[in-house]
Structures are given as C-alpha cells and as structure tokens.
C-alpha cells in the first residue's frame, strides 16, 4: 500500500532485550486437541517467570475469545488465525518477550508461514505428539465425543487433518512424561540463544 509508510522508532529490539536481560523467542507448540499444549504452555510460563524471564502465553481458546473471535475452523479461518497469532508473537518478540503459543496449528504450510513471520532465528517448533487414543480418552472438553457423534465439523484428528511437523526442534509425548519433566525439557530451548 503506497500511502502506508513504515515509521522507524528510536529503540531497537536489542535495546529492549537488554532492558529485560533476555533473548526474545517464540516457542510454538503444535499438536492435537487434548495433547497437552495449554497445560504445558501455562506451566512453562510459570516456570520461566519464576526464573526471572518475561514471557507470555498466546493460547488457542483464549485468543478466540478476543482478537480472533470472528474466526471459525474452516481451513481459511485456521490460516488467518495462525497468521494473526504469528504477527502478535512477532510484535511481542520485538518488545523483548519470550512467547509461548498453544495452537493445534494443524497445517504444515501455516506453521511455515508463522516461522516466516516470526523469523526462523526466533522460532522453535515443539511437536506435542501425544497419541490420538490418549487424547480421546482425556477429552477434557468433550469435543472428541461430539466430533465422533457427528456433532462437530472440522474437528482435527476426526473430521479434519493434522499434519505432523517433519523436523520439529523438540517432540514431547505427554502420555509418557510428567508436566514438570516436560517443562524442564522445553525450558532448555529458552536458554539456547543466550537468554
Ligand atoms: N503430562 C501431561 N502433560 C500435559 N497434560 C497432561 C499430562 N498428563 C495429563 N494431562 C492432561 O491432558 C489434558 C490436556 O489438555 P489441554 O487443554 O492442555 O490440551 P490442548 O492441547 O491445549 O487442547 P486444545 O487444543 O483442545 O486446547 C489436561 O486435562 C491435562 O491435565
Ligand atoms: Mg488448549
């Protein structure tokens, strides 16, 4: 758009990171519904805050209450959901924060777009690989039950596809390890760029 011109500021991303004594990063959790993304994201946020890191969780359900309240679950809306989240994560990283995102983000192409928007040097993909049988048993929101009964269209793993990451930075199967262990493992990612 010709009439829209970027106006540069007087504070760099590096200035902000120095102020917060940390390196900004986005830890992108992807996986099926009930795989444990939100549980893990909020436990990790607590852990990082306790360790003196400034961080923030962008959670799928929470974001759909506000910013993305006008979006549904069609492929097109899921892509727009991820695009907006990635732009918000990018802004938060620019502000110096460590961002943890908890979105099913089922499409490889959408996650690649998120990585482009955020920047590959700040993007870490964590595949929450909990098997679908375990997710179905957990079913904390009763969604698998509804989808299997044909009452919920576009439900990932039942009536919509999930495309697993091909080269994630980390894989976590929450049916095998405790939340505490998962947090310890992922927290290492936040230290790999000299935070
Ligand atoms: N080791 C574990 N790590 C994470 N969650 C676990 C673990 N063991 C059991 N759970 C349970 O699994 C469920 C995971 O649900 P959660 O809401 O975190 O999933 P989600 O991936 O965010 O799903 P959605 O995409 O629907 O938001 C919770 O009820 C949680 O208590
Ligand atoms: Mg969730």
mmCIF file with all atom_site columns, C-alpha atoms and ligand atoms in Angstrom:
data_model
loop_
_atom_site.group_PDB
_atom_site.id
_atom_site.type_symbol
_atom_site.label_atom_id
_atom_site.label_alt_id
_atom_site.label_comp_id
_atom_site.label_asym_id
_atom_site.label_entity_id
_atom_site.label_seq_id
_atom_site.pdbx_PDB_ins_code
_atom_site.Cartn_x
_atom_site.Cartn_y
_atom_site.Cartn_z
_atom_site.occupancy
_atom_site.B_iso_or_equiv
_atom_site.pdbx_formal_charge
_atom_site.auth_seq_id
_atom_site.auth_comp_id
_atom_site.auth_asym_id
_atom_site.auth_atom_id
_atom_site.pdbx_PDB_model_num
ATOM   1   C  CA  . UNK A 1 1   ? 0.000   0.000   0.000  1.00 0.00 ? 1   UNK A CA  1
ATOM   2   C  CA  . UNK A 1 2   ? 1.613   3.200   -1.203 1.00 0.00 ? 2   UNK A CA  1
ATOM   3   C  CA  . UNK A 1 3   ? 0.095   5.532   1.408  1.00 0.00 ? 3   UNK A CA  1
ATOM   4   C  CA  . UNK A 1 4   ? 1.342   3.365   4.292  1.00 0.00 ? 4   UNK A CA  1
ATOM   5   C  CA  . UNK A 1 5   ? 4.994   4.041   5.104  1.00 0.00 ? 5   UNK A CA  1
ATOM   6   C  CA  . UNK A 1 6   ? 6.926   2.372   7.908  1.00 0.00 ? 6   UNK A CA  1
ATOM   7   C  CA  . UNK A 1 7   ? 7.925   4.883   10.608 1.00 0.00 ? 7   UNK A CA  1
ATOM   8   C  CA  . UNK A 1 8   ? 11.064  3.774   12.419 1.00 0.00 ? 8   UNK A CA  1
ATOM   9   C  CA  . UNK A 1 9   ? 11.481  4.322   16.174 1.00 0.00 ? 9   UNK A CA  1
ATOM   10  C  CA  . UNK A 1 10  ? 14.468  5.208   18.338 1.00 0.00 ? 10  UNK A CA  1
ATOM   11  C  CA  . UNK A 1 11  ? 14.610  1.985   20.349 1.00 0.00 ? 11  UNK A CA  1
ATOM   12  C  CA  . UNK A 1 12  ? 15.833  -1.278  18.796 1.00 0.00 ? 12  UNK A CA  1
ATOM   13  C  CA  . UNK A 1 13  ? 14.730  -4.819  19.590 1.00 0.00 ? 13  UNK A CA  1
ATOM   14  C  CA  . UNK A 1 14  ? 18.236  -5.298  21.030 1.00 0.00 ? 14  UNK A CA  1
ATOM   15  C  CA  . UNK A 1 15  ? 17.711  -2.306  23.374 1.00 0.00 ? 15  UNK A CA  1
ATOM   16  C  CA  . UNK A 1 16  ? 14.523  -3.890  24.688 1.00 0.00 ? 16  UNK A CA  1
ATOM   17  C  CA  . UNK A 1 17  ? 16.115  -7.307  25.132 1.00 0.00 ? 17  UNK A CA  1
ATOM   18  C  CA  . UNK A 1 18  ? 18.998  -5.720  27.022 1.00 0.00 ? 18  UNK A CA  1
ATOM   19  C  CA  . UNK A 1 19  ? 16.481  -3.956  29.279 1.00 0.00 ? 19  UNK A CA  1
ATOM   20  C  CA  . UNK A 1 20  ? 14.871  -7.322  30.049 1.00 0.00 ? 20  UNK A CA  1
ATOM   21  C  CA  . UNK A 1 21  ? 18.214  -9.225  30.165 1.00 0.00 ? 21  UNK A CA  1
ATOM   22  C  CA  . UNK A 1 22  ? 16.948  -11.946 27.849 1.00 0.00 ? 22  UNK A CA  1
ATOM   23  C  CA  . UNK A 1 23  ? 16.732  -13.050 24.238 1.00 0.00 ? 23  UNK A CA  1
ATOM   24  C  CA  . UNK A 1 24  ? 13.267  -12.955 22.697 1.00 0.00 ? 24  UNK A CA  1
ATOM   25  C  CA  . UNK A 1 25  ? 11.942  -16.235 21.385 1.00 0.00 ? 25  UNK A CA  1
ATOM   26  C  CA  . UNK A 1 26  ? 8.710   -17.914 20.295 1.00 0.00 ? 26  UNK A CA  1
ATOM   27  C  CA  . UNK A 1 27  ? 8.140   -21.479 21.458 1.00 0.00 ? 27  UNK A CA  1
ATOM   28  C  CA  . UNK A 1 28  ? 5.471   -22.797 19.108 1.00 0.00 ? 28  UNK A CA  1
ATOM   29  C  CA  . UNK A 1 29  ? 3.526   -25.802 20.474 1.00 0.00 ? 29  UNK A CA  1
ATOM   30  C  CA  . UNK A 1 30  ? 1.586   -27.813 17.905 1.00 0.00 ? 30  UNK A CA  1
ATOM   31  C  CA  . UNK A 1 31  ? -0.457  -30.980 18.397 1.00 0.00 ? 31  UNK A CA  1
ATOM   32  C  CA  . UNK A 1 32  ? -3.927  -32.472 18.592 1.00 0.00 ? 32  UNK A CA  1
ATOM   33  C  CA  . UNK A 1 33  ? -6.692  -31.209 20.847 1.00 0.00 ? 33  UNK A CA  1
ATOM   34  C  CA  . UNK A 1 34  ? -6.095  -32.509 24.412 1.00 0.00 ? 34  UNK A CA  1
ATOM   35  C  CA  . UNK A 1 35  ? -2.473  -33.353 23.575 1.00 0.00 ? 35  UNK A CA  1
ATOM   36  C  CA  . UNK A 1 36  ? -1.485  -31.040 26.462 1.00 0.00 ? 36  UNK A CA  1
ATOM   37  C  CA  . UNK A 1 37  ? -0.436  -27.791 24.735 1.00 0.00 ? 37  UNK A CA  1
ATOM   38  C  CA  . UNK A 1 38  ? -2.249  -25.368 27.077 1.00 0.00 ? 38  UNK A CA  1
ATOM   39  C  CA  . UNK A 1 39  ? -1.337  -27.324 30.212 1.00 0.00 ? 39  UNK A CA  1
ATOM   40  C  CA  . UNK A 1 40  ? 2.290   -27.293 29.139 1.00 0.00 ? 40  UNK A CA  1
ATOM   41  C  CA  . UNK A 1 41  ? 2.305   -23.664 27.959 1.00 0.00 ? 41  UNK A CA  1
ATOM   42  C  CA  . UNK A 1 42  ? 0.966   -22.257 31.235 1.00 0.00 ? 42  UNK A CA  1
ATOM   43  C  CA  . UNK A 1 43  ? 3.243   -24.475 33.348 1.00 0.00 ? 43  UNK A CA  1
ATOM   44  C  CA  . UNK A 1 44  ? 6.216   -23.300 31.270 1.00 0.00 ? 44  UNK A CA  1
ATOM   45  C  CA  . UNK A 1 45  ? 5.150   -19.655 31.644 1.00 0.00 ? 45  UNK A CA  1
ATOM   46  C  CA  . UNK A 1 46  ? 5.021   -20.085 35.442 1.00 0.00 ? 46  UNK A CA  1
ATOM   47  C  CA  . UNK A 1 47  ? 8.447   -21.744 35.404 1.00 0.00 ? 47  UNK A CA  1
ATOM   48  C  CA  . UNK A 1 48  ? 10.044  -19.033 33.259 1.00 0.00 ? 48  UNK A CA  1
ATOM   49  C  CA  . UNK A 1 49  ? 8.510   -16.189 35.269 1.00 0.00 ? 49  UNK A CA  1
ATOM   50  C  CA  . UNK A 1 50  ? 9.820   -17.841 38.447 1.00 0.00 ? 50  UNK A CA  1
ATOM   51  C  CA  . UNK A 1 51  ? 13.236  -17.895 36.772 1.00 0.00 ? 51  UNK A CA  1
ATOM   52  C  CA  . UNK A 1 52  ? 13.007  -14.160 36.089 1.00 0.00 ? 52  UNK A CA  1
ATOM   53  C  CA  . UNK A 1 53  ? 12.079  -14.316 32.385 1.00 0.00 ? 53  UNK A CA  1
ATOM   54  C  CA  . UNK A 1 54  ? 9.435   -12.006 30.916 1.00 0.00 ? 54  UNK A CA  1
ATOM   55  C  CA  . UNK A 1 55  ? 7.088   -14.221 28.924 1.00 0.00 ? 55  UNK A CA  1
ATOM   56  C  CA  . UNK A 1 56  ? 3.525   -14.547 27.718 1.00 0.00 ? 56  UNK A CA  1
ATOM   57  C  CA  . UNK A 1 57  ? 1.231   -17.359 26.534 1.00 0.00 ? 57  UNK A CA  1
ATOM   58  C  CA  . UNK A 1 58  ? -0.880  -16.989 23.417 1.00 0.00 ? 58  UNK A CA  1
ATOM   59  C  CA  . UNK A 1 59  ? -3.470  -19.732 23.840 1.00 0.00 ? 59  UNK A CA  1
ATOM   60  C  CA  . UNK A 1 60  ? -5.817  -21.006 21.139 1.00 0.00 ? 60  UNK A CA  1
ATOM   61  C  CA  . UNK A 1 61  ? -9.081  -20.865 23.060 1.00 0.00 ? 61  UNK A CA  1
ATOM   62  C  CA  . UNK A 1 62  ? -8.200  -17.594 24.817 1.00 0.00 ? 62  UNK A CA  1
ATOM   63  C  CA  . UNK A 1 63  ? -7.282  -15.786 21.618 1.00 0.00 ? 63  UNK A CA  1
ATOM   64  C  CA  . UNK A 1 64  ? -10.556 -16.887 20.042 1.00 0.00 ? 64  UNK A CA  1
ATOM   65  C  CA  . UNK A 1 65  ? -12.367 -15.052 22.869 1.00 0.00 ? 65  UNK A CA  1
ATOM   66  C  CA  . UNK A 1 66  ? -10.959 -11.734 21.633 1.00 0.00 ? 66  UNK A CA  1
ATOM   67  C  CA  . UNK A 1 67  ? -8.570  -10.978 18.770 1.00 0.00 ? 67  UNK A CA  1
ATOM   68  C  CA  . UNK A 1 68  ? -9.748  -13.926 16.660 1.00 0.00 ? 68  UNK A CA  1
ATOM   69  C  CA  . UNK A 1 69  ? -13.339 -14.078 17.904 1.00 0.00 ? 69  UNK A CA  1
ATOM   70  C  CA  . UNK A 1 70  ? -14.636 -13.617 14.362 1.00 0.00 ? 70  UNK A CA  1
ATOM   71  C  CA  . UNK A 1 71  ? -12.877 -16.729 13.011 1.00 0.00 ? 71  UNK A CA  1
ATOM   72  C  CA  . UNK A 1 72  ? -14.198 -20.283 12.694 1.00 0.00 ? 72  UNK A CA  1
ATOM   73  C  CA  . UNK A 1 73  ? -12.473 -23.576 11.946 1.00 0.00 ? 73  UNK A CA  1
ATOM   74  C  CA  . UNK A 1 74  ? -12.507 -23.746 8.143  1.00 0.00 ? 74  UNK A CA  1
ATOM   75  C  CA  . UNK A 1 75  ? -9.088  -24.166 6.525  1.00 0.00 ? 75  UNK A CA  1
ATOM   76  C  CA  . UNK A 1 76  ? -9.178  -20.497 5.511  1.00 0.00 ? 76  UNK A CA  1
ATOM   77  C  CA  . UNK A 1 77  ? -10.070 -19.285 9.019  1.00 0.00 ? 77  UNK A CA  1
ATOM   78  C  CA  . UNK A 1 78  ? -7.449  -21.537 10.619 1.00 0.00 ? 78  UNK A CA  1
ATOM   79  C  CA  . UNK A 1 79  ? -4.834  -19.996 8.329  1.00 0.00 ? 79  UNK A CA  1
ATOM   80  C  CA  . UNK A 1 80  ? -5.949  -16.466 9.250  1.00 0.00 ? 80  UNK A CA  1
ATOM   81  C  CA  . UNK A 1 81  ? -5.961  -17.479 12.939 1.00 0.00 ? 81  UNK A CA  1
ATOM   82  C  CA  . UNK A 1 82  ? -2.315  -18.561 12.666 1.00 0.00 ? 82  UNK A CA  1
ATOM   83  C  CA  . UNK A 1 83  ? -1.317  -15.514 10.607 1.00 0.00 ? 83  UNK A CA  1
ATOM   84  C  CA  . UNK A 1 84  ? -2.652  -13.095 13.247 1.00 0.00 ? 84  UNK A CA  1
ATOM   85  C  CA  . UNK A 1 85  ? -1.097  -15.075 16.101 1.00 0.00 ? 85  UNK A CA  1
ATOM   86  C  CA  . UNK A 1 86  ? 2.255   -15.102 14.330 1.00 0.00 ? 86  UNK A CA  1
ATOM   87  C  CA  . UNK A 1 87  ? 2.066   -11.336 13.811 1.00 0.00 ? 87  UNK A CA  1
ATOM   88  C  CA  . UNK A 1 88  ? 1.260   -10.843 17.510 1.00 0.00 ? 88  UNK A CA  1
ATOM   89  C  CA  . UNK A 1 89  ? 4.112   -13.170 18.518 1.00 0.00 ? 89  UNK A CA  1
ATOM   90  C  CA  . UNK A 1 90  ? 6.420   -11.191 16.230 1.00 0.00 ? 90  UNK A CA  1
ATOM   91  C  CA  . UNK A 1 91  ? 5.397   -7.917  17.913 1.00 0.00 ? 91  UNK A CA  1
ATOM   92  C  CA  . UNK A 1 92  ? 5.817   -9.417  21.373 1.00 0.00 ? 92  UNK A CA  1
ATOM   93  C  CA  . UNK A 1 93  ? 9.265   -10.737 20.423 1.00 0.00 ? 93  UNK A CA  1
ATOM   94  C  CA  . UNK A 1 94  ? 10.122  -7.277  19.106 1.00 0.00 ? 94  UNK A CA  1
ATOM   95  C  CA  . UNK A 1 95  ? 9.070   -5.962  22.525 1.00 0.00 ? 95  UNK A CA  1
ATOM   96  C  CA  . UNK A 1 96  ? 11.594  -8.411  24.056 1.00 0.00 ? 96  UNK A CA  1
ATOM   97  C  CA  . UNK A 1 97  ? 9.215   -11.060 25.408 1.00 0.00 ? 97  UNK A CA  1
ATOM   98  C  CA  . UNK A 1 98  ? 9.508   -14.829 25.275 1.00 0.00 ? 98  UNK A CA  1
ATOM   99  C  CA  . UNK A 1 99  ? 6.245   -16.045 23.696 1.00 0.00 ? 99  UNK A CA  1
ATOM   100 C  CA  . UNK A 1 100 ? 4.742   -19.497 24.125 1.00 0.00 ? 100 UNK A CA  1
ATOM   101 C  CA  . UNK A 1 101 ? 1.952   -20.371 21.697 1.00 0.00 ? 101 UNK A CA  1
ATOM   102 C  CA  . UNK A 1 102 ? -0.567  -23.182 22.188 1.00 0.00 ? 102 UNK A CA  1
ATOM   103 C  CA  . UNK A 1 103 ? -2.474  -23.757 18.947 1.00 0.00 ? 103 UNK A CA  1
ATOM   104 C  CA  . UNK A 1 104 ? -3.361  -27.012 17.208 1.00 0.00 ? 104 UNK A CA  1
ATOM   105 C  CA  . UNK A 1 105 ? -1.968  -25.351 14.041 1.00 0.00 ? 105 UNK A CA  1
ATOM   106 C  CA  . UNK A 1 106 ? -2.679  -28.494 12.000 1.00 0.00 ? 106 UNK A CA  1
ATOM   107 C  CA  . UNK A 1 107 ? -1.302  -27.396 8.629  1.00 0.00 ? 107 UNK A CA  1
ATOM   108 C  CA  . UNK A 1 108 ? 2.419   -27.515 7.774  1.00 0.00 ? 108 UNK A CA  1
ATOM   109 C  CA  . UNK A 1 109 ? 2.055   -24.616 5.411  1.00 0.00 ? 109 UNK A CA  1
ATOM   110 C  CA  . UNK A 1 110 ? 0.523   -22.412 8.148  1.00 0.00 ? 110 UNK A CA  1
ATOM   111 C  CA  . UNK A 1 111 ? 3.331   -23.246 10.584 1.00 0.00 ? 111 UNK A CA  1
ATOM   112 C  CA  . UNK A 1 112 ? 5.866   -22.432 7.860  1.00 0.00 ? 112 UNK A CA  1
ATOM   113 C  CA  . UNK A 1 113 ? 4.105   -19.078 7.425  1.00 0.00 ? 113 UNK A CA  1
ATOM   114 C  CA  . UNK A 1 114 ? 4.323   -18.477 11.192 1.00 0.00 ? 114 UNK A CA  1
ATOM   115 C  CA  . UNK A 1 115 ? 8.043   -19.237 11.075 1.00 0.00 ? 115 UNK A CA  1
ATOM   116 C  CA  . UNK A 1 116 ? 8.493   -16.741 8.209  1.00 0.00 ? 116 UNK A CA  1
ATOM   117 C  CA  . UNK A 1 117 ? 6.569   -14.000 10.043 1.00 0.00 ? 117 UNK A CA  1
ATOM   118 C  CA  . UNK A 1 118 ? 8.331   -14.551 13.383 1.00 0.00 ? 118 UNK A CA  1
ATOM   119 C  CA  . UNK A 1 119 ? 11.753  -15.194 11.823 1.00 0.00 ? 119 UNK A CA  1
ATOM   120 C  CA  . UNK A 1 120 ? 13.469  -18.591 11.849 1.00 0.00 ? 120 UNK A CA  1
ATOM   121 C  CA  . UNK A 1 121 ? 16.124  -17.452 14.365 1.00 0.00 ? 121 UNK A CA  1
ATOM   122 C  CA  . UNK A 1 122 ? 13.406  -16.806 16.957 1.00 0.00 ? 122 UNK A CA  1
ATOM   123 C  CA  . UNK A 1 123 ? 11.068  -19.683 16.127 1.00 0.00 ? 123 UNK A CA  1
ATOM   124 C  CA  . UNK A 1 124 ? 11.220  -23.056 17.926 1.00 0.00 ? 124 UNK A CA  1
ATOM   125 C  CA  . UNK A 1 125 ? 8.700   -25.717 16.952 1.00 0.00 ? 125 UNK A CA  1
ATOM   126 C  CA  . UNK A 1 126 ? 7.663   -28.207 19.635 1.00 0.00 ? 126 UNK A CA  1
ATOM   127 C  CA  . UNK A 1 127 ? 5.523   -31.123 18.492 1.00 0.00 ? 127 UNK A CA  1
ATOM   128 C  CA  . UNK A 1 128 ? 3.250   -32.309 21.308 1.00 0.00 ? 128 UNK A CA  1
ATOM   129 C  CA  . UNK A 1 129 ? 2.917   -35.801 19.876 1.00 0.00 ? 129 UNK A CA  1
ATOM   130 C  CA  . UNK A 1 130 ? 0.535   -37.415 22.378 1.00 0.00 ? 130 UNK A CA  1
ATOM   131 C  CA  . UNK A 1 131 ? -1.233  -40.289 20.532 1.00 0.00 ? 131 UNK A CA  1
ATOM   132 C  CA  . UNK A 1 132 ? -4.801  -39.626 19.456 1.00 0.00 ? 132 UNK A CA  1
ATOM   133 C  CA  . UNK A 1 133 ? -6.075  -42.583 21.523 1.00 0.00 ? 133 UNK A CA  1
ATOM   134 C  CA  . UNK A 1 134 ? -4.792  -40.856 24.684 1.00 0.00 ? 134 UNK A CA  1
ATOM   135 C  CA  . UNK A 1 135 ? -6.268  -37.503 23.608 1.00 0.00 ? 135 UNK A CA  1
ATOM   136 C  CA  . UNK A 1 136 ? -9.624  -39.189 23.005 1.00 0.00 ? 136 UNK A CA  1
ATOM   137 C  CA  . UNK A 1 137 ? -9.544  -40.778 26.445 1.00 0.00 ? 137 UNK A CA  1
ATOM   138 C  CA  . UNK A 1 138 ? -8.680  -37.459 28.109 1.00 0.00 ? 138 UNK A CA  1
ATOM   139 C  CA  . UNK A 1 139 ? -11.244 -35.473 26.125 1.00 0.00 ? 139 UNK A CA  1
ATOM   140 C  CA  . UNK A 1 140 ? -11.381 -32.700 28.806 1.00 0.00 ? 140 UNK A CA  1
ATOM   141 C  CA  . UNK A 1 141 ? -13.842 -30.591 26.790 1.00 0.00 ? 141 UNK A CA  1
ATOM   142 C  CA  . UNK A 1 142 ? -15.942 -33.478 25.454 1.00 0.00 ? 142 UNK A CA  1
ATOM   143 C  CA  . UNK A 1 143 ? -15.042 -32.464 21.897 1.00 0.00 ? 143 UNK A CA  1
ATOM   144 C  CA  . UNK A 1 144 ? -13.868 -35.881 20.637 1.00 0.00 ? 144 UNK A CA  1
ATOM   145 C  CA  . UNK A 1 145 ? -17.170 -37.333 21.816 1.00 0.00 ? 145 UNK A CA  1
ATOM   146 C  CA  . UNK A 1 146 ? -19.112 -34.671 19.932 1.00 0.00 ? 146 UNK A CA  1
ATOM   147 C  CA  . UNK A 1 147 ? -16.985 -34.975 16.777 1.00 0.00 ? 147 UNK A CA  1
ATOM   148 C  CA  . UNK A 1 148 ? -17.298 -38.762 16.716 1.00 0.00 ? 148 UNK A CA  1
ATOM   149 C  CA  . UNK A 1 149 ? -21.052 -38.431 17.107 1.00 0.00 ? 149 UNK A CA  1
ATOM   150 C  CA  . UNK A 1 150 ? -21.026 -36.210 14.023 1.00 0.00 ? 150 UNK A CA  1
ATOM   151 C  CA  . UNK A 1 151 ? -21.996 -33.108 16.014 1.00 0.00 ? 151 UNK A CA  1
ATOM   152 C  CA  . UNK A 1 152 ? -18.783 -31.177 15.406 1.00 0.00 ? 152 UNK A CA  1
ATOM   153 C  CA  . UNK A 1 153 ? -17.461 -30.453 11.921 1.00 0.00 ? 153 UNK A CA  1
ATOM   154 C  CA  . UNK A 1 154 ? -13.821 -29.550 11.230 1.00 0.00 ? 154 UNK A CA  1
ATOM   155 C  CA  . UNK A 1 155 ? -12.509 -31.302 14.324 1.00 0.00 ? 155 UNK A CA  1
ATOM   156 C  CA  . UNK A 1 156 ? -8.795  -32.064 13.946 1.00 0.00 ? 156 UNK A CA  1
ATOM   157 C  CA  . UNK A 1 157 ? -7.970  -35.771 14.019 1.00 0.00 ? 157 UNK A CA  1
ATOM   158 C  CA  . UNK A 1 158 ? -11.597 -36.811 13.469 1.00 0.00 ? 158 UNK A CA  1
ATOM   159 C  CA  . UNK A 1 159 ? -13.160 -34.750 10.694 1.00 0.00 ? 159 UNK A CA  1
ATOM   160 C  CA  . UNK A 1 160 ? -10.138 -32.557 9.766  1.00 0.00 ? 160 UNK A CA  1
ATOM   161 C  CA  . UNK A 1 161 ? -6.499  -33.484 9.084  1.00 0.00 ? 161 UNK A CA  1
ATOM   162 C  CA  . UNK A 1 162 ? -3.436  -32.986 11.272 1.00 0.00 ? 162 UNK A CA  1
ATOM   163 C  CA  . UNK A 1 163 ? -0.079  -32.727 9.513  1.00 0.00 ? 163 UNK A CA  1
ATOM   164 C  CA  . UNK A 1 164 ? 2.759   -33.564 11.975 1.00 0.00 ? 164 UNK A CA  1
ATOM   165 C  CA  . UNK A 1 165 ? 5.952   -31.472 11.789 1.00 0.00 ? 165 UNK A CA  1
ATOM   166 C  CA  . UNK A 1 166 ? 8.703   -33.042 9.681  1.00 0.00 ? 166 UNK A CA  1
ATOM   167 C  CA  . UNK A 1 167 ? 11.662  -31.525 11.544 1.00 0.00 ? 167 UNK A CA  1
ATOM   168 C  CA  . UNK A 1 168 ? 10.497  -30.131 14.904 1.00 0.00 ? 168 UNK A CA  1
ATOM   169 C  CA  . UNK A 1 169 ? 13.043  -28.707 17.361 1.00 0.00 ? 169 UNK A CA  1
ATOM   170 C  CA  . UNK A 1 170 ? 11.581  -30.966 20.050 1.00 0.00 ? 170 UNK A CA  1
ATOM   171 C  CA  . UNK A 1 171 ? 8.990   -33.748 20.364 1.00 0.00 ? 171 UNK A CA  1
ATOM   172 C  CA  . UNK A 1 172 ? 7.055   -34.286 23.596 1.00 0.00 ? 172 UNK A CA  1
ATOM   173 C  CA  . UNK A 1 173 ? 4.607   -37.128 24.181 1.00 0.00 ? 173 UNK A CA  1
ATOM   174 C  CA  . UNK A 1 174 ? 2.690   -36.096 27.297 1.00 0.00 ? 174 UNK A CA  1
ATOM   175 C  CA  . UNK A 1 175 ? 1.436   -39.649 27.838 1.00 0.00 ? 175 UNK A CA  1
ATOM   176 C  CA  . UNK A 1 176 ? 4.999   -40.634 28.755 1.00 0.00 ? 176 UNK A CA  1
ATOM   177 C  CA  . UNK A 1 177 ? 6.333   -37.802 30.954 1.00 0.00 ? 177 UNK A CA  1
ATOM   178 C  CA  . UNK A 1 178 ? 5.090   -35.578 33.761 1.00 0.00 ? 178 UNK A CA  1
ATOM   179 C  CA  . UNK A 1 179 ? 4.289   -31.880 33.247 1.00 0.00 ? 179 UNK A CA  1
ATOM   180 C  CA  . UNK A 1 180 ? 7.315   -30.990 35.423 1.00 0.00 ? 180 UNK A CA  1
ATOM   181 C  CA  . UNK A 1 181 ? 9.688   -33.015 33.237 1.00 0.00 ? 181 UNK A CA  1
ATOM   182 C  CA  . UNK A 1 182 ? 8.176   -31.553 30.064 1.00 0.00 ? 182 UNK A CA  1
ATOM   183 C  CA  . UNK A 1 183 ? 8.707   -28.024 31.384 1.00 0.00 ? 183 UNK A CA  1
ATOM   184 C  CA  . UNK A 1 184 ? 12.335  -28.761 32.292 1.00 0.00 ? 184 UNK A CA  1
ATOM   185 C  CA  . UNK A 1 185 ? 12.943  -30.076 28.778 1.00 0.00 ? 185 UNK A CA  1
ATOM   186 C  CA  . UNK A 1 186 ? 11.319  -27.190 26.921 1.00 0.00 ? 186 UNK A CA  1
ATOM   187 C  CA  . UNK A 1 187 ? 12.870  -24.545 29.178 1.00 0.00 ? 187 UNK A CA  1
ATOM   188 C  CA  . UNK A 1 188 ? 16.236  -25.560 27.713 1.00 0.00 ? 188 UNK A CA  1
ATOM   189 C  CA  . UNK A 1 189 ? 15.085  -24.103 24.383 1.00 0.00 ? 189 UNK A CA  1
ATOM   190 C  CA  . UNK A 1 190 ? 14.741  -20.696 26.022 1.00 0.00 ? 190 UNK A CA  1
ATOM   191 C  CA  . UNK A 1 191 ? 18.383  -20.876 27.079 1.00 0.00 ? 191 UNK A CA  1
ATOM   192 C  CA  . UNK A 1 192 ? 19.879  -21.864 23.744 1.00 0.00 ? 192 UNK A CA  1
ATOM   193 C  CA  . UNK A 1 193 ? 20.093  -18.301 22.480 1.00 0.00 ? 193 UNK A CA  1
ATOM   194 C  CA  . UNK A 1 194 ? 21.946  -16.863 25.434 1.00 0.00 ? 194 UNK A CA  1
ATOM   195 C  CA  . UNK A 1 195 ? 18.920  -15.719 27.430 1.00 0.00 ? 195 UNK A CA  1
HETATM 196 N  N1  . LIG B 2 .   ? 1.951   -34.939 31.232 1.00 0.00 ? 1   LIG B N1  1
HETATM 197 C  C1  . LIG B 2 .   ? 0.924   -34.169 30.856 1.00 0.00 ? 1   LIG B C1  1
HETATM 198 N  N2  . LIG B 2 .   ? 1.147   -33.015 30.185 1.00 0.00 ? 1   LIG B N2  1
HETATM 199 C  C2  . LIG B 2 .   ? 0.104   -32.244 29.786 1.00 0.00 ? 1   LIG B C2  1
HETATM 200 N  N3  . LIG B 2 .   ? -1.199  -32.540 30.007 1.00 0.00 ? 1   LIG B N3  1
HETATM 201 C  C3  . LIG B 2 .   ? -1.470  -33.695 30.685 1.00 0.00 ? 1   LIG B C3  1
HETATM 202 C  C4  . LIG B 2 .   ? -0.428  -34.545 31.117 1.00 0.00 ? 1   LIG B C4  1
HETATM 203 N  N4  . LIG B 2 .   ? -0.987  -35.607 31.730 1.00 0.00 ? 1   LIG B N4  1
HETATM 204 C  C5  . LIG B 2 .   ? -2.312  -35.419 31.691 1.00 0.00 ? 1   LIG B C5  1
HETATM 205 N  N5  . LIG B 2 .   ? -2.629  -34.269 31.070 1.00 0.00 ? 1   LIG B N5  1
HETATM 206 C  C6  . LIG B 2 .   ? -3.997  -33.784 30.882 1.00 0.00 ? 1   LIG B C6  1
HETATM 207 O  O1  . LIG B 2 .   ? -4.279  -33.736 29.496 1.00 0.00 ? 1   LIG B O1  1
HETATM 208 C  C7  . LIG B 2 .   ? -5.209  -32.680 29.212 1.00 0.00 ? 1   LIG B C7  1
HETATM 209 C  C8  . LIG B 2 .   ? -4.598  -31.786 28.160 1.00 0.00 ? 1   LIG B C8  1
HETATM 210 O  O2  . LIG B 2 .   ? -5.475  -30.760 27.857 1.00 0.00 ? 1   LIG B O2  1
HETATM 211 P  P1  . LIG B 2 .   ? -5.035  -29.357 27.295 1.00 0.00 ? 1   LIG B P1  1
HETATM 212 O  O3  . LIG B 2 .   ? -6.226  -28.472 27.442 1.00 0.00 ? 1   LIG B O3  1
HETATM 213 O  O4  . LIG B 2 .   ? -3.741  -28.912 27.883 1.00 0.00 ? 1   LIG B O4  1
HETATM 214 O  O5  . LIG B 2 .   ? -4.784  -29.743 25.759 1.00 0.00 ? 1   LIG B O5  1
HETATM 215 P  P2  . LIG B 2 .   ? -4.640  -28.796 24.495 1.00 0.00 ? 1   LIG B P2  1
HETATM 216 O  O6  . LIG B 2 .   ? -3.568  -29.432 23.673 1.00 0.00 ? 1   LIG B O6  1
HETATM 217 O  O7  . LIG B 2 .   ? -4.439  -27.376 24.910 1.00 0.00 ? 1   LIG B O7  1
HETATM 218 O  O8  . LIG B 2 .   ? -6.034  -28.975 23.754 1.00 0.00 ? 1   LIG B O8  1
HETATM 219 P  P3  . LIG B 2 .   ? -6.847  -27.916 22.842 1.00 0.00 ? 1   LIG B P3  1
HETATM 220 O  O9  . LIG B 2 .   ? -6.161  -27.901 21.511 1.00 0.00 ? 1   LIG B O9  1
HETATM 221 O  O10 . LIG B 2 .   ? -8.214  -28.528 22.767 1.00 0.00 ? 1   LIG B O10 1
HETATM 222 O  O11 . LIG B 2 .   ? -6.844  -26.589 23.529 1.00 0.00 ? 1   LIG B O11 1
HETATM 223 C  C9  . LIG B 2 .   ? -5.430  -31.925 30.529 1.00 0.00 ? 1   LIG B C9  1
HETATM 224 O  O12 . LIG B 2 .   ? -6.642  -32.394 31.105 1.00 0.00 ? 1   LIG B O12 1
HETATM 225 C  C10 . LIG B 2 .   ? -4.217  -32.355 31.372 1.00 0.00 ? 1   LIG B C10 1
HETATM 226 O  O13 . LIG B 2 .   ? -4.475  -32.335 32.761 1.00 0.00 ? 1   LIG B O13 1
HETATM 227 MG MG1 . LIG B 2 .   ? -5.557  -25.619 24.634 1.00 0.00 ? 2   LIG B MG1 1
#
